[in-house]
Coordinates of C-alpha atoms and ligand atoms in Angstrom, one line a residue:
X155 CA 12.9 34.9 2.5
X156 CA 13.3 31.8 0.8
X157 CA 12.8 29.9 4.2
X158 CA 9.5 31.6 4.6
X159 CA 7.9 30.9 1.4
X160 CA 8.9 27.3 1.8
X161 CA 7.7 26.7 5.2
X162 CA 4.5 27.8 4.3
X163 CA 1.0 26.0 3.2
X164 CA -1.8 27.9 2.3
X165 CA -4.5 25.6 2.0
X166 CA -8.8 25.1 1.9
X167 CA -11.2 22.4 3.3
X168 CA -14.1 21.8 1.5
X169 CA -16.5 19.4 1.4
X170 CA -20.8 18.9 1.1
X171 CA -22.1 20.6 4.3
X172 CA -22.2 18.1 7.1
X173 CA -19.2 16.0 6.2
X174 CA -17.1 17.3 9.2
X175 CA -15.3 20.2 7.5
X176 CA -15.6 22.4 10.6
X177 CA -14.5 19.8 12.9
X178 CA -11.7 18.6 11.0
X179 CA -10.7 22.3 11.2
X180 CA -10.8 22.7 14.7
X181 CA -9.3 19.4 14.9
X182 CA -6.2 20.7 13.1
X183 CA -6.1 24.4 15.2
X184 CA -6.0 21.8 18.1
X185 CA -2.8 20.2 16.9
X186 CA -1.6 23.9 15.9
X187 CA -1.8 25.1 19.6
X188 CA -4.3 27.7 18.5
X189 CA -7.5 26.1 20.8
X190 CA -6.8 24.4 23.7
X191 CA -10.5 22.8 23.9
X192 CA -12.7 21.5 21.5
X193 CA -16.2 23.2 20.3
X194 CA -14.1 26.6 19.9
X195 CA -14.5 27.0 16.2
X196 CA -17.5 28.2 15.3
X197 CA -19.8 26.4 12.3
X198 CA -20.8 29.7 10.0
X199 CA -22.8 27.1 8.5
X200 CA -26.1 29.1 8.2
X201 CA -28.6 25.7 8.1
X202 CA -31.0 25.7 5.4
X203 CA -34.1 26.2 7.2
X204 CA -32.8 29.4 8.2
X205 CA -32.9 31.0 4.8
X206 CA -35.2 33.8 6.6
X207 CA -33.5 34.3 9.8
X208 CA -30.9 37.5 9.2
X209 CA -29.6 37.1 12.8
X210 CA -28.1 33.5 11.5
X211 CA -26.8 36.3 8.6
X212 CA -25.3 38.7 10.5
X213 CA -23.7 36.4 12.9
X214 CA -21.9 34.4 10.1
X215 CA -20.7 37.6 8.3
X216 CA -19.3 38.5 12.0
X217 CA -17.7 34.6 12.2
X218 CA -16.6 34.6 8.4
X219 CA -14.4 37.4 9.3
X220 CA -12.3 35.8 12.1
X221 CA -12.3 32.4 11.0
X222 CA -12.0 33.3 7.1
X223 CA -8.2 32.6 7.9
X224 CA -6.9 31.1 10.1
X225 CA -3.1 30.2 10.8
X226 CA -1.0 28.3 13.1
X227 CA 2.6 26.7 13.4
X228 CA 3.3 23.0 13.3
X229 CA 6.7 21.6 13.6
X230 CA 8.8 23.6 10.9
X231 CA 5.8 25.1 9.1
X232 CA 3.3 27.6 8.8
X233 CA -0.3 26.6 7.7
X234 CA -2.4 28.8 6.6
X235 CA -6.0 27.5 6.2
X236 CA -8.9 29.2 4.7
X237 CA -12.2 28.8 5.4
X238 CA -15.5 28.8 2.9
X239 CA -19.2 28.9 3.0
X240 CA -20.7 26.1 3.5
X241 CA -24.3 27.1 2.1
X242 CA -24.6 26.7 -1.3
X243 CA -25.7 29.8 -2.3
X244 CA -22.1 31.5 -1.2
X245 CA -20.7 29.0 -4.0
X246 CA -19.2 31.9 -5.4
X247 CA -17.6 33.0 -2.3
X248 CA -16.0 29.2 -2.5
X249 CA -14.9 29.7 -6.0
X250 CA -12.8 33.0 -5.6
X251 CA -11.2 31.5 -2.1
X252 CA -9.7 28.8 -4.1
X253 CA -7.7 30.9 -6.5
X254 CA -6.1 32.4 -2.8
X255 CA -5.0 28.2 -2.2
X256 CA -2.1 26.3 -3.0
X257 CA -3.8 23.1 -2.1
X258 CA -6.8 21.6 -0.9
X259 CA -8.4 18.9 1.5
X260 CA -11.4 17.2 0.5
X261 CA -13.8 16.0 3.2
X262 CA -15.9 13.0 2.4
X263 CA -18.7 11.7 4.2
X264 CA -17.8 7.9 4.6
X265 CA -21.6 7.1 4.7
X266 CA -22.6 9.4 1.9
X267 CA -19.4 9.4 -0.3
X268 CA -19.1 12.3 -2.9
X269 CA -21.8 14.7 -3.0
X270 CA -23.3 17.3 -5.2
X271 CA -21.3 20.3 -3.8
X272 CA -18.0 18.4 -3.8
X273 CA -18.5 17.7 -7.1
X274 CA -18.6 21.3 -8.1
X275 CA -16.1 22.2 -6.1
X276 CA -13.2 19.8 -6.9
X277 CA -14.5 21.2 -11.1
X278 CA -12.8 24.5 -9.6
X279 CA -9.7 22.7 -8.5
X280 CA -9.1 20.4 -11.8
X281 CA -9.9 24.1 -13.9
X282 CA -6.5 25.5 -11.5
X283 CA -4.5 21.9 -11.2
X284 CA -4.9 22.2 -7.6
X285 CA -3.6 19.7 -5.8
X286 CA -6.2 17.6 -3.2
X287 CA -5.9 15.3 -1.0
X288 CA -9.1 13.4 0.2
X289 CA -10.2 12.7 4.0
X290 CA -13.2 9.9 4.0
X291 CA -14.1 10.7 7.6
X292 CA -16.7 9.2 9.7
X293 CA -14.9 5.9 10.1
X294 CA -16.5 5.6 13.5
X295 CA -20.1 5.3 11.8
X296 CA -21.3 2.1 9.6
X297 CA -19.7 3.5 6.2
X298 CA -19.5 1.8 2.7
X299 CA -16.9 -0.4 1.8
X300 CA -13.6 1.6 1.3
X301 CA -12.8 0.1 -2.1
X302 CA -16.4 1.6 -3.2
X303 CA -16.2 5.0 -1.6
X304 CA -12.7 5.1 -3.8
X305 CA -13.8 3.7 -7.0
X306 CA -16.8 6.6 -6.6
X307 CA -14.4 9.5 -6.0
X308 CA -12.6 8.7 -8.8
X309 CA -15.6 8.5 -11.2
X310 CA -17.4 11.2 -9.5
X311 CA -14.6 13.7 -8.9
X312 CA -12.5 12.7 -12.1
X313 CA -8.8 11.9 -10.7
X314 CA -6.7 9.2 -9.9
X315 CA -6.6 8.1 -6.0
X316 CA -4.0 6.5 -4.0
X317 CA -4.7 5.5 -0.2
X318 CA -2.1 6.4 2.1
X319 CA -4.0 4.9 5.1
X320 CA -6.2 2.2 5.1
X321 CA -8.9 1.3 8.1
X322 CA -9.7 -1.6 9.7
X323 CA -13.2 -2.2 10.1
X324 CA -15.6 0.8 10.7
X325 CA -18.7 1.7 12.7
X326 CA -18.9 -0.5 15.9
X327 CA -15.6 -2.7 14.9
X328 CA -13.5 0.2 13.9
X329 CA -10.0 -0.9 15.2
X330 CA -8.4 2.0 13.5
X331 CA -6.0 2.3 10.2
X332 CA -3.0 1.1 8.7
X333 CA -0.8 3.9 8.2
X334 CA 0.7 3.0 4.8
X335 CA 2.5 6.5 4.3
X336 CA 4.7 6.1 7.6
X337 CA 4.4 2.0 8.1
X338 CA 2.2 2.4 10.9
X339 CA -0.8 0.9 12.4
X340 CA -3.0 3.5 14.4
X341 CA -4.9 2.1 16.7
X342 CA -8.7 3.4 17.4
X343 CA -9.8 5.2 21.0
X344 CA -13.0 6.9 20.8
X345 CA -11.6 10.4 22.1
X346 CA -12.2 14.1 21.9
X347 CA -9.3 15.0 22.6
X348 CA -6.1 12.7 23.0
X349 CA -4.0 11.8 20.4
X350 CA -3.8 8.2 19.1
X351 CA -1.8 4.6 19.6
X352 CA 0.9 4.4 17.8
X353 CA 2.6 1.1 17.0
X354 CA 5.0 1.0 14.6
X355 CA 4.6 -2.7 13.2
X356 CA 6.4 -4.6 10.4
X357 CA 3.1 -6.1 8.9
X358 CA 3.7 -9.2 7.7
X359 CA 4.8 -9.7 11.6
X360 CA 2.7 -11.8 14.0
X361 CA 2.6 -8.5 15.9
X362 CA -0.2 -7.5 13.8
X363 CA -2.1 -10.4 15.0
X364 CA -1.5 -9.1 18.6
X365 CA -2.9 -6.0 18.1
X366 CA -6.4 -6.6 16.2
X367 CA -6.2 -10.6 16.0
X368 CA -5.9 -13.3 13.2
X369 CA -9.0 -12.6 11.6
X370 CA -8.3 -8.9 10.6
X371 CA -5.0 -9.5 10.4
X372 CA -5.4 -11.5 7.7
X373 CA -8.3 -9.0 5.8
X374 CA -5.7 -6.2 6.5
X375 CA -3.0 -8.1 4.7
X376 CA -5.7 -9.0 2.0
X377 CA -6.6 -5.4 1.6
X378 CA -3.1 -3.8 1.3
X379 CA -2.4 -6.1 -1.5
X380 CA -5.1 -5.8 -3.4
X381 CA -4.4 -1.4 -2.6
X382 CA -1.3 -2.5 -3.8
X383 CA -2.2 -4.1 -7.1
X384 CA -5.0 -1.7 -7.9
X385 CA -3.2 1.6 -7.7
X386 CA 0.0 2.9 -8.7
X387 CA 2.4 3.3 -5.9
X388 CA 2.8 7.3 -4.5
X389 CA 4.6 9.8 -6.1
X390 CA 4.8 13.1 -4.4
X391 CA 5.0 14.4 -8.3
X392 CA 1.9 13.2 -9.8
X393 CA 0.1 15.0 -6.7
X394 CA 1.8 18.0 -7.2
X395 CA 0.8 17.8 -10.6
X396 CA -2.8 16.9 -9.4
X397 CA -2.6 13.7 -10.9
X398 CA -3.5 11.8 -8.3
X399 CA -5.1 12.5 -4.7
X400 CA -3.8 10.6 -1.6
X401 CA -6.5 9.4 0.2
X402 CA -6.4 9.4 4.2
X403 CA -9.3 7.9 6.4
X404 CA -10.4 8.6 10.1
X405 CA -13.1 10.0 12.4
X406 CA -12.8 14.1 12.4
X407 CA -14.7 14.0 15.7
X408 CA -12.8 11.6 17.5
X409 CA -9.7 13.1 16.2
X410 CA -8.5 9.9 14.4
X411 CA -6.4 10.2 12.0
X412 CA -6.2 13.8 12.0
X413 CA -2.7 14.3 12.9
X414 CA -1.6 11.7 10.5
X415 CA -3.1 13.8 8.2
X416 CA -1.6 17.0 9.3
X417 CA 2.0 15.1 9.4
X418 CA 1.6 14.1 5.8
X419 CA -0.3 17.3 4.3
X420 CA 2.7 19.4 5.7
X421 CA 5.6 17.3 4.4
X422 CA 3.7 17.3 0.7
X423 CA 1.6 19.7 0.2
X424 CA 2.9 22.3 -2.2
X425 CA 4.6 25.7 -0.7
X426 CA 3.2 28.7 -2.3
X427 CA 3.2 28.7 -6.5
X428 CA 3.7 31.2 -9.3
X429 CA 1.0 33.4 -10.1
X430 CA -0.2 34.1 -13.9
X431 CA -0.8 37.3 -14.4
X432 CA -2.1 39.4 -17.6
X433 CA 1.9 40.8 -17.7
X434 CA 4.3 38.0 -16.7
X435 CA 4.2 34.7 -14.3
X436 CA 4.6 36.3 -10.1
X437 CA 6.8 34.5 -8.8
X438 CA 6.7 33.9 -4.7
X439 CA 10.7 34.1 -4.7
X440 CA 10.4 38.1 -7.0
X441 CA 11.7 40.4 -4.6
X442 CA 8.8 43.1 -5.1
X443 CA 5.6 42.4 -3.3
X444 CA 2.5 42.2 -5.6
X445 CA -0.6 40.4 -4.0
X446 CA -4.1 40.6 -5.0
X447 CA -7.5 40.6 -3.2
X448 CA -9.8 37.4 -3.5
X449 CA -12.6 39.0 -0.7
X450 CA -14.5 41.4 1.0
X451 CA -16.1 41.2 4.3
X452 CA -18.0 44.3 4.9
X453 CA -20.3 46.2 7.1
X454 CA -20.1 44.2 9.7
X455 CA -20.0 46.8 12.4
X456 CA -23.1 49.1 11.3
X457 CA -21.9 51.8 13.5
X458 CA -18.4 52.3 10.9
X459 CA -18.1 51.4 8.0
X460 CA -15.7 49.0 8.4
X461 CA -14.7 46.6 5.2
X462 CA -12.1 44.1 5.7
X463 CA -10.3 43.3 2.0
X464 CA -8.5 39.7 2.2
X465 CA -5.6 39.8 0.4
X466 CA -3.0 36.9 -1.0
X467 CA 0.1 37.7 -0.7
X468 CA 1.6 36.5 -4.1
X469 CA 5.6 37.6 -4.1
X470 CA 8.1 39.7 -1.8
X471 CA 8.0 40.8 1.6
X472 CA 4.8 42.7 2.8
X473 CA 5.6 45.5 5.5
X474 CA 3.2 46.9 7.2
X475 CA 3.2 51.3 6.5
X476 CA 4.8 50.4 3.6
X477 CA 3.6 52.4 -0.1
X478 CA 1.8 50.2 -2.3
X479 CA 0.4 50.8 -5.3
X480 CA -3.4 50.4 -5.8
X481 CA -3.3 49.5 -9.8
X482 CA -6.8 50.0 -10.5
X483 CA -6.9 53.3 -9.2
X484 CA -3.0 54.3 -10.0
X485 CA -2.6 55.9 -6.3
X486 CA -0.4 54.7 -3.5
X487 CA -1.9 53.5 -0.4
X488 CA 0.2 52.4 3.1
X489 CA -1.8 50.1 5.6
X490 CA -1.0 50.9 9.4
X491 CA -2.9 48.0 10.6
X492 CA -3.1 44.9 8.4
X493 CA -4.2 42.4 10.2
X494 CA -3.1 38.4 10.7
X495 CA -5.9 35.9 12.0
X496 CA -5.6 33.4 14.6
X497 CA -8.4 31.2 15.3
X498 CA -10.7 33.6 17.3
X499 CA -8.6 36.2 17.1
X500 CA -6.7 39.1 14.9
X501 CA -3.7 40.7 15.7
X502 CA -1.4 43.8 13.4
X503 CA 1.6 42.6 11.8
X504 CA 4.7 44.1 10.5
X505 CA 5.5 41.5 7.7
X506 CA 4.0 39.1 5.5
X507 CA 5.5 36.9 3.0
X508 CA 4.3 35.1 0.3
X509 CA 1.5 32.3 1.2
X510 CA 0.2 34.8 3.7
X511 CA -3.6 36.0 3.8
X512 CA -3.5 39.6 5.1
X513 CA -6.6 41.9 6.3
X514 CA -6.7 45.4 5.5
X515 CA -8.7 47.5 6.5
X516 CA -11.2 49.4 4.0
X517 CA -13.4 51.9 3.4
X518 CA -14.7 51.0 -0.2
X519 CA -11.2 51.1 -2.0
X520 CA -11.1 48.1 -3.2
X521 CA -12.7 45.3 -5.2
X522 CA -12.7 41.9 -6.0
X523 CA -9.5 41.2 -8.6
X524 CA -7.6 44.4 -7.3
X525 CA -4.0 44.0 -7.2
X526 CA -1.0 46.1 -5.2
X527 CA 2.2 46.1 -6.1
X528 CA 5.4 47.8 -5.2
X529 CA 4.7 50.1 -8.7
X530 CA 4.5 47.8 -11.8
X531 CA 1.5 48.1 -13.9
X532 CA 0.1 44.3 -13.0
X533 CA -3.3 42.4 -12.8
X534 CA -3.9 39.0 -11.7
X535 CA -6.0 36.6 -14.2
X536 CA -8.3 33.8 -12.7
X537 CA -10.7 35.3 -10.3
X538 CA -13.5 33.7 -12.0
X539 CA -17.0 35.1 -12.0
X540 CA -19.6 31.7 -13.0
X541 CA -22.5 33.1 -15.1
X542 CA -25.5 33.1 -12.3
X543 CA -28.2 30.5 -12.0
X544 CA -31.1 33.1 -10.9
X545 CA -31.9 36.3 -12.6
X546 CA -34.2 39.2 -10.8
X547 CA -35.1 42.7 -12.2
X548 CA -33.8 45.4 -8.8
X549 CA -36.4 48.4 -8.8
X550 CA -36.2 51.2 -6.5
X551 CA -38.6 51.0 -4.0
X552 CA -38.3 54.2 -2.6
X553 CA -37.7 57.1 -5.5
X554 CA -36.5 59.2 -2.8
X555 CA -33.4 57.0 -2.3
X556 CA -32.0 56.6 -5.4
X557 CA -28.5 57.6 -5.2
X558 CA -28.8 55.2 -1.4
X559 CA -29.6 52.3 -3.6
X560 CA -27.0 52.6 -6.3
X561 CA -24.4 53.1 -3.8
X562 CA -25.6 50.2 -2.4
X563 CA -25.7 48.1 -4.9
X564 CA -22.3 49.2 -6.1
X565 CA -20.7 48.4 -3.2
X566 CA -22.0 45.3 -2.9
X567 CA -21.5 43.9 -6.5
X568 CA -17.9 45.4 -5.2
X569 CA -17.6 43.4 -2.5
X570 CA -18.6 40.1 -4.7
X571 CA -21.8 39.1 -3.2
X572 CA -23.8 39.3 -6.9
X573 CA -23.3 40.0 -10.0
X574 CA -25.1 43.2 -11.8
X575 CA -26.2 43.3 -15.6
X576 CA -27.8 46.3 -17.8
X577 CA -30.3 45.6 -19.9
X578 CA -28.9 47.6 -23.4
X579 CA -32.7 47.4 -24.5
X580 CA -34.8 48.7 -21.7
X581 CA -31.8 50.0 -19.2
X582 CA -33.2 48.1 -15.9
X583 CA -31.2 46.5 -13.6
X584 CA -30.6 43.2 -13.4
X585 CA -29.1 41.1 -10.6
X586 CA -27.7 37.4 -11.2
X587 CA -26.9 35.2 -8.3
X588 CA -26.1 31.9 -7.4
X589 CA -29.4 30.9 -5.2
X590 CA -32.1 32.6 -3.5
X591 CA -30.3 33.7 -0.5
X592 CA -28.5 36.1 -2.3
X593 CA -31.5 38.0 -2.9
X594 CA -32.7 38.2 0.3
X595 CA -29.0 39.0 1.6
X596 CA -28.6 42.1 -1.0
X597 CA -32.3 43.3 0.0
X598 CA -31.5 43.2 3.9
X599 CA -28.4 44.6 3.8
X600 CA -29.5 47.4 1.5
X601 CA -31.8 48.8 3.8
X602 CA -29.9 48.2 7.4
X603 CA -26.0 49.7 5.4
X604 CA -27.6 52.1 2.8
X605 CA -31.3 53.1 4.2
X606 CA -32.4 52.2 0.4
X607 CA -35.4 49.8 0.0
X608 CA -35.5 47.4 -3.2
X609 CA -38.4 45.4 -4.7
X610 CA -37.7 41.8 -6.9
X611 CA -39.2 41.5 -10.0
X612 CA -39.0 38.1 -11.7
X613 CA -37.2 37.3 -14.9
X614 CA -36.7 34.0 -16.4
X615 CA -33.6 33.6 -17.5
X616 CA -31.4 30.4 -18.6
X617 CA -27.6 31.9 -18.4
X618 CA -26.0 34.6 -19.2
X619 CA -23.3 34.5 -21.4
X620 CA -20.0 36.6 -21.8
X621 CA -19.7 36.6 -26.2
X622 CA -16.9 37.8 -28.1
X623 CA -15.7 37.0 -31.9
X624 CA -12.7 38.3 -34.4
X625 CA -15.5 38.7 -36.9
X626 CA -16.7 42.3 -36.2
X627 CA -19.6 42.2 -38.4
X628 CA -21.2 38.9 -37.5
X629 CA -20.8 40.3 -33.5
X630 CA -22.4 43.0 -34.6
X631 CA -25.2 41.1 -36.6
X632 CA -25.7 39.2 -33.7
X633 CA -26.6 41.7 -31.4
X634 CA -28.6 43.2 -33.3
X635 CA -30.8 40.2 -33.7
X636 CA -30.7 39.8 -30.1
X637 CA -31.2 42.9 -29.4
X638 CA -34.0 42.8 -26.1
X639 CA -31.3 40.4 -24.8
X640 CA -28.2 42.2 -24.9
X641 CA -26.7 43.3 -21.6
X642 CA -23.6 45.0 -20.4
X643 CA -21.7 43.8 -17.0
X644 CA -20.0 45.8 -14.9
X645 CA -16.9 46.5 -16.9
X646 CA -18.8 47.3 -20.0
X647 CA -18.3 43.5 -21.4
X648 CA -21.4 42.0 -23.9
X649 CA -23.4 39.6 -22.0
X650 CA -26.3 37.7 -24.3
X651 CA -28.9 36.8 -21.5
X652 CA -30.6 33.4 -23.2
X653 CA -33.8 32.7 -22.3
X654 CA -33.4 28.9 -22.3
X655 CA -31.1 26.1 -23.8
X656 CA -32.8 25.9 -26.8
X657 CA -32.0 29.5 -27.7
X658 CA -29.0 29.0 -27.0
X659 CA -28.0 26.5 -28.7
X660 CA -29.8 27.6 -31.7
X661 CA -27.3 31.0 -31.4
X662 CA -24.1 28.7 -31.1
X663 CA -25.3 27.8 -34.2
X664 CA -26.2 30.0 -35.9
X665 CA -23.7 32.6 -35.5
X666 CA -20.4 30.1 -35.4
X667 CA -17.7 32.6 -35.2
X668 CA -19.4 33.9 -31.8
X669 CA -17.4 32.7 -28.6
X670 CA -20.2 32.4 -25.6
X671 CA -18.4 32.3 -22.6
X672 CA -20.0 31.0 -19.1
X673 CA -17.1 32.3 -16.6
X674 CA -15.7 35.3 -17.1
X675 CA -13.0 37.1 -15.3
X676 CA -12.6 40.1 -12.7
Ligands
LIG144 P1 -19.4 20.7 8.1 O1 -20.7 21.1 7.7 O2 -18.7 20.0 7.0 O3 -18.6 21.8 8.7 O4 -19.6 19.6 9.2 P2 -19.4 19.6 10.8 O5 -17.9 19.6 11.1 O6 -20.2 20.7 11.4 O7 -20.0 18.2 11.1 C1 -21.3 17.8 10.9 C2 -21.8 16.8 11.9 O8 -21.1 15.6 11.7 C3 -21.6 17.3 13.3 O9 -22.7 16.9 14.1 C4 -20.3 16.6 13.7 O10 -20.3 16.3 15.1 C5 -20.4 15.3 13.0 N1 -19.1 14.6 12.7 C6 -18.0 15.2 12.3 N2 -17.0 14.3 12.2 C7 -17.5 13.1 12.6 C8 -16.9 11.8 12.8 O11 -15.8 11.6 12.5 N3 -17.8 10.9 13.2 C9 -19.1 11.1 13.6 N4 -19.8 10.1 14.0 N5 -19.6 12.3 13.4 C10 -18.9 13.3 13.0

């Protein structure tokens, strides 16, 4: 048992849409034996000028499902890598995969450097003390200087770096990359497929001028001491401890640097950690199993109602026809056919351990946050729910439908894919999301899963905010006042929907004992 849990790494790839996330990935199924070619992972990019097009939907809710995991062997271990949206608008979707991670890679755009969605996105990862590590890819194309690109993701993304590779020229002139992690220079082949040169070089040697010449020899020798000087040599601990991010550089597309990469991420990267929950700390080596579900993929087959809940195994041994107990619902459920993903495919498994993403199959059991155990009364903190940047009225569009529509949009708010709010002062629905798409998702699938038509109606909203306070009477007070504001979520939690900053901030101050709370939890 203990074998399996540390064998395993149970990871995520994120970057800005574009930087090479989905090629990296493929990149690494390649080295995992799962593809044999490249071009057979599937982008479920949806590209923003399709915001309209609900076959580009449909098809990426298909894809999501078999690459949302996807796992593979290399050398001693087992990786497990999840996938996430790249649209913005599925942020949220982003957010709750990362509390199913142990680590992360970071893809950079060496061109671009850090962008606005890798910015948010590594704010998710210091909140959880996840530990990244940072692939500037693109080395093939002119970039920006490496010492730049670093300086920026240390100011933009807020943590230390360390470079465990270092390139030699880029664009045109790439030669390839130091290895400073093994002591090895890597030298560049524009390939798809085959693996690099590797010549294992003592660099102050004159071998170094034989490969890539005086010239950048010398810069080379320049550059490592001056990586030397500027940043603190590697300790595996401070990047457990997200402390610091090694930084690795390459060309995703020409599969340089990749395996390096891979070689390094496996030997570091953090085996599967304890779990808070509300009871007690999980820990992957406690006999029982516990695990909790982080996603829902549903409907995708409109012929059954086939949901597909994602869940994390957190401790024990998972077996398959096993009883588990469903907490929220206090009743004991067995899976026949929990499913395991590989690359394009899924297959049933008998056993999963701790680390491990397993599929079960659903028919509207479960939600987001639900946990199963072997019996014990437990529930897993830190699925966060982000207070939504767009707020619409939901009406009924077709009063014949009613009970269609709020079946609807219960299982959907189920499955994650908005959030839902009740207005305390005029009872209408409200829906928050995370961009526009959302709308238009929740309206299209509510007609082709539920036959229940829905009609927008604006609201202008600023954020809505969970608020609690020990002082019972100024809460009270309080909501009172805000009285055409006050809303309830889903679990029956106050949520103050402010207008705008101002108001706001006026509230904050005005009623100080009042806690107003932007994330709240499943
Ligand atoms: P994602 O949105 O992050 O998943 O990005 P993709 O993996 O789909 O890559 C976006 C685009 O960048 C595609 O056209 C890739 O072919 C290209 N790309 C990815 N890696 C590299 C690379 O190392 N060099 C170059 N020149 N292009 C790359």
């Amino acid at each position: 048992m203990l074998d399996e849990i540390k064998r395993r790494r149970t990871f995520a790839i994120i970057s800005h849409p574009d930087a090479g996330k989905t090629t990296l990935t493929e990149k690494l199924l390649l080295f995992g034996g799962q593809i044999q070619v490249a071009g057979a992972v599937k982008s479920n990019k949806i590209k923003k000028t399709a915001t309209s097009d609900w076959m580009e939907i449909e098809k990426q809710r298909g894809i999501s499902v078999t690459t949302s995991v996807m796992e593979f062997d290399y050398r001693d271990f087992k990786v497990n890598i999840l996938d996430t949206p790249g649209h913005q608008d599925f942020a949220e979707d982003t957010f709750r995969t990362l509390t199913a991670v142990d680590s992360v890679i970071i893809v950079v755009d060496g061109a671009k450097g850090v962008e606005a969605q890798t910015r948010k996105l590594m704010e998710v990862c210091r909140m959880r003390n996840t530990p990244v590590i940072v692939f500037i890819n693109k080395m093939d194309r002119e970039g920006r200087d490496p010492f730049d690109l670093l300086d920026e993701i240390e100011a933009e993304l807020q943590i230390k770096v360390r470079p465990l590779s270092w390139p030699i020229e880029q664009g045109l002139r790439f030669k390839g990359v130091y290895n400073i992690y093994e002591g090895k220079l890597d030298l560049y082949q524009p390939s798809k497929q085959v693996v690099t040169e590797k010549v294992e070089i003592d660099i102050d040697s004159e071998e170094l001028e034989h490969n890539i010449g005086e010239q950048l020899a010398e810069k080379l020798r320049m550059d490592l001491e001056l990586v030397d000087g500027v940043y603190p040599e590697f300790d595996v601990n401070d990047y457990l401890k997200a402390e610091i991010a090694p930084v690795f550089f390459g060309s995703a597309l020409n599969n340089f640097g990749v395996q390096e990469l891979l070689d390094c991420f496996v030997e570091i990267a953090p085996s599967p950690r304890p779990v808070q929950a509300e009871e007690r700390v999980v820990n992957p080596e406690d006999e029982k199993f516990t695990g909790f579900i982080f996603k829902i993929t549903a409907n995708i087959d409109p012929n059954h109602r086939s949901c597909v809940a994602f869940c994390k195994v957190c401790s024990g041994k998972f077996v398959r026809n096993a009883p588990y107990k469903h907490v929220r619902h206090g009743k004991t459920m067995r899976f026949s056919s929990p499913t395991q993903f590989m690359a394009q495919k899924k297959s049933t498994i008998d056993e999963a351990y701790p680390g491990d993403i397993i599929g079960l199959p659903d028919t509207g059991n479960f939600k987001i946050g639900d946990t199963l155990t072997e019996g014990e009364e437990l529930h897993f903190k830190g699925l966060p729910s982000f207070s939504p940047e767009m707020f619409k009225y939901i009406e009924n569009a077709d009063p014949m439908k009613t009970k269609q529509l709020n079946k609807g949009i219960d299982q959907l708010m189920d499955e994650g894919v908005a959030q839902l709010f009740v207005n305390q002062f005029n009872g209408r629905k409200i829906i928050g999301t995370v961009g526009q798409l959302q709308f238009e998702v929740i309206q299209y699938r509510l007609l082709n899963e539920y036959n229940a038509a829905c009609r927008w109606e604006p609201l202008s909203l600023y954020k809505a905010c969970w608020i609690e306070s020990d002082n019972a009477e100024e809460l009270e007070a309080f909501k009172k006042r805000k009285y055409q504001f006050m809303a309830k979520d889903r679990e029956g939690r106050d949520v103050f929907l402010a207008d705008s900053n101002y108001v706001l901030q006026m509230a904050q101050m005005d009623f100080k004992s009042i806690k107003f709370h932007f994330t709240s939890e499943f």
